[in-house]
Amino acid sequence: MAADDKMDDYPYEIDDQLKGFDSSVSTVKNMLDKLMSMPRNELMQKLDPLDQAKLDLMSAYTLNSLFWMYLVTQGMNPRDHGVKQELERIRTYMNRVKEITDKKKAARLDKGAAARFLRNAFYDPKEKGSRKKGAAAAVSNKNSDATPSKRAKKR
């Protein structure tokens, strides 16, 4: 009978939403338990500066989001409260950190590899020697072109 009383406390239409909310709160609680199990100083020492910034931003955003939800449960409009500006400020910093992370992930030009790639892309299999032989062949071709024109003038 007690189970029936609990079901009468709220409309059955929102039962799925309440179950989803309950599972989300449980997930948040588990994550916070993991985060709180280690002292913050030890955690920060293990992270590089970029990850430290991400952790700080995540913590600030989470706390402000929870406060937003608290204001909603108290019947206040959080859009009229200062928490909205704080969330927007944190989002701008999160975007900055994301830009820095994307720049780190961006491909960098390896000049040596690019030079090798171009050299191999323009490789001519008819040239069996090195560059010196190729240059010598070009010079001999130039000389052979020049000599017939001189002979033609002598005739």
GROMACS .gro file of C-alpha atoms in nm:
model
  155
    1MET     CA    1   0.000   0.000   0.000
    2ALA     CA    2   0.291   0.235   0.068
    3ALA     CA    3   0.406   0.192  -0.290
    4ASP     CA    4   0.065   0.306  -0.412
    5ASP     CA    5   0.088   0.620  -0.196
    6LYS     CA    6   0.422   0.712  -0.353
    7MET     CA    7   0.277   0.678  -0.699
    8ASP     CA    8  -0.007   0.915  -0.608
    9ASP     CA    9   0.234   1.194  -0.505
   10TYR     CA   10   0.311   1.291  -0.864
   11PRO     CA   11   0.157   1.242  -1.207
   12TYR     CA   12   0.253   0.918  -1.381
   13GLU     CA   13   0.336   1.111  -1.703
   14ILE     CA   14   0.660   1.235  -1.553
   15ASP     CA   15   0.770   0.898  -1.417
   16ASP     CA   16   1.022   0.840  -1.700
   17GLN     CA   17   1.162   1.190  -1.659
   18LEU     CA   18   1.204   1.139  -1.284
   19LYS     CA   19   1.383   0.808  -1.340
   20GLY     CA   20   1.617   0.977  -1.587
   21PHE     CA   21   1.679   1.259  -1.343
   22ASP     CA   22   1.750   1.012  -1.064
   23SER     CA   23   2.003   0.823  -1.278
   24SER     CA   24   2.170   1.151  -1.379
   25VAL     CA   25   2.200   1.260  -1.017
   26SER     CA   26   2.348   0.921  -0.928
   27THR     CA   27   2.604   0.957  -1.210
   28VAL     CA   28   2.701   1.305  -1.090
   29LYS     CA   29   2.733   1.177  -0.734
   30ASN     CA   30   2.962   0.892  -0.846
   31MET     CA   31   3.180   1.131  -1.045
   32LEU     CA   32   3.205   1.373  -0.753
   33ASP     CA   33   3.291   1.089  -0.515
   34LYS     CA   34   3.580   0.988  -0.743
   35LEU     CA   35   3.697   1.348  -0.772
   36MET     CA   36   3.671   1.413  -0.398
   37SER     CA   37   3.846   1.089  -0.299
   38MET     CA   38   4.187   1.236  -0.392
   39PRO     CA   39   4.319   1.559  -0.237
   40ARG     CA   40   4.305   1.847  -0.485
   41ASN     CA   41   4.675   1.931  -0.446
   42GLU     CA   42   4.779   1.577  -0.541
   43LEU     CA   43   4.543   1.579  -0.837
   44MET     CA   44   4.672   1.915  -0.962
   45GLN     CA   45   5.036   1.804  -0.935
   46LYS     CA   46   4.967   1.509  -1.166
   47LEU     CA   47   4.816   1.728  -1.437
   48ASP     CA   48   4.982   1.957  -1.689
   49PRO     CA   49   4.874   2.325  -1.692
   50LEU     CA   50   4.620   2.279  -1.971
   51ASP     CA   51   4.452   1.989  -1.793
   52GLN     CA   52   4.457   2.191  -1.469
   53ALA     CA   53   4.271   2.471  -1.645
   54LYS     CA   54   4.020   2.220  -1.785
   55LEU     CA   55   3.963   2.075  -1.437
   56ASP     CA   56   3.915   2.418  -1.283
   57LEU     CA   57   3.672   2.524  -1.554
   58MET     CA   58   3.480   2.198  -1.528
   59SER     CA   59   3.451   2.241  -1.152
   60ALA     CA   60   3.335   2.601  -1.175
   61TYR     CA   61   3.085   2.521  -1.451
   62THR     CA   62   2.948   2.224  -1.257
   63LEU     CA   63   2.900   2.422  -0.937
   64ASN     CA   64   2.730   2.708  -1.119
   65SER     CA   65   2.506   2.465  -1.309
   66LEU     CA   66   2.405   2.300  -0.982
   67PHE     CA   67   2.329   2.642  -0.835
   68TRP     CA   68   2.119   2.719  -1.147
   69MET     CA   69   1.920   2.402  -1.078
   70TYR     CA   70   1.884   2.498  -0.713
   71LEU     CA   71   1.740   2.837  -0.812
   72VAL     CA   72   1.490   2.664  -1.041
   73THR     CA   73   1.381   2.430  -0.760
   74GLN     CA   74   1.328   2.734  -0.536
   75GLY     CA   75   1.099   2.893  -0.793
   76MET     CA   76   1.343   3.169  -0.888
   77ASN     CA   77   1.427   3.262  -1.246
   78PRO     CA   78   1.801   3.194  -1.288
   79ARG     CA   79   1.814   3.410  -1.602
   80ASP     CA   80   1.761   3.714  -1.382
   81HIS     CA   81   2.033   3.604  -1.141
   82GLY     CA   82   2.410   3.666  -1.166
   83VAL     CA   83   2.471   3.296  -1.219
   84LYS     CA   84   2.382   3.336  -1.586
   85GLN     CA   85   2.664   3.585  -1.645
   86GLU     CA   86   2.902   3.359  -1.452
   87LEU     CA   87   2.812   3.061  -1.670
   88GLU     CA   88   2.866   3.268  -1.984
   89ARG     CA   89   3.204   3.387  -1.855
   90ILE     CA   90   3.311   3.028  -1.784
   91ARG     CA   91   3.193   2.923  -2.132
   92THR     CA   92   3.415   3.187  -2.295
   93TYR     CA   93   3.715   3.052  -2.104
   94MET     CA   94   3.620   2.698  -2.203
   95ASN     CA   95   3.618   2.809  -2.567
   96ARG     CA   96   3.965   2.962  -2.522
   97VAL     CA   97   4.097   2.637  -2.378
   98LYS     CA   98   3.936   2.447  -2.666
   99GLU     CA   99   4.110   2.674  -2.918
  100ILE     CA  100   4.445   2.612  -2.749
  101THR     CA  101   4.381   2.238  -2.751
  102ASP     CA  102   4.287   2.248  -3.120
  103LYS     CA  103   4.604   2.442  -3.203
  104LYS     CA  104   4.809   2.175  -3.027
  105LYS     CA  105   4.638   1.902  -3.228
  106ALA     CA  106   4.678   2.086  -3.559
  107ALA     CA  107   4.920   1.933  -3.808
  108ARG     CA  108   5.260   2.097  -3.824
  109LEU     CA  109   5.473   2.113  -4.135
  110ASP     CA  110   5.781   1.896  -4.130
  111LYS     CA  111   6.003   2.071  -4.384
  112GLY     CA  112   6.233   1.774  -4.431
  113ALA     CA  113   5.945   1.538  -4.497
  114ALA     CA  114   5.786   1.787  -4.736
  115ALA     CA  115   6.113   1.819  -4.928
  116ARG     CA  116   6.148   1.441  -4.954
  117PHE     CA  117   5.786   1.413  -5.065
  118LEU     CA  118   5.833   1.669  -5.341
  119ARG     CA  119   6.165   1.520  -5.450
  120ASN     CA  120   6.005   1.177  -5.482
  121ALA     CA  121   5.694   1.318  -5.646
  122PHE     CA  122   5.905   1.471  -5.924
  123TYR     CA  123   6.130   1.168  -5.961
  124ASP     CA  124   6.209   1.084  -6.323
  125PRO     CA  125   6.291   0.714  -6.373
  126LYS     CA  126   6.483   0.798  -6.693
  127GLU     CA  127   6.741   0.974  -6.480
  128LYS     CA  128   6.944   0.682  -6.353
  129GLY     CA  129   7.214   0.888  -6.187
  130SER     CA  130   7.223   1.136  -5.912
  131ARG     CA  131   7.139   1.502  -5.941
  132LYS     CA  132   7.490   1.572  -6.066
  133LYS     CA  133   7.445   1.336  -6.359
  134GLY     CA  134   7.108   1.492  -6.429
  135ALA     CA  135   7.265   1.837  -6.425
  136ALA     CA  136   7.549   1.719  -6.648
  137ALA     CA  137   7.298   1.577  -6.896
  138ALA     CA  138   7.113   1.907  -6.899
  139VAL     CA  139   7.437   2.093  -6.969
  140SER     CA  140   7.530   1.851  -7.250
  141ASN     CA  141   7.184   1.893  -7.402
  142LYS     CA  142   7.231   2.267  -7.392
  143ASN     CA  143   7.570   2.241  -7.562
  144SER     CA  144   7.440   2.005  -7.830
  145ASP     CA  145   7.163   2.251  -7.904
  146ALA     CA  146   7.408   2.534  -7.935
  147THR     CA  147   7.658   2.365  -8.168
  148PRO     CA  148   7.425   2.291  -8.461
  149SER     CA  149   7.318   2.653  -8.480
  150LYS     CA  150   7.682   2.764  -8.509
  151ARG     CA  151   7.748   2.509  -8.783
  152ALA     CA  152   7.447   2.629  -8.973
  153LYS     CA  153   7.589   2.981  -8.976
  154LYS     CA  154   7.923   2.861  -9.117
  155ARG     CA  155   7.773   2.701  -9.424
   0.00000   0.00000   0.00000
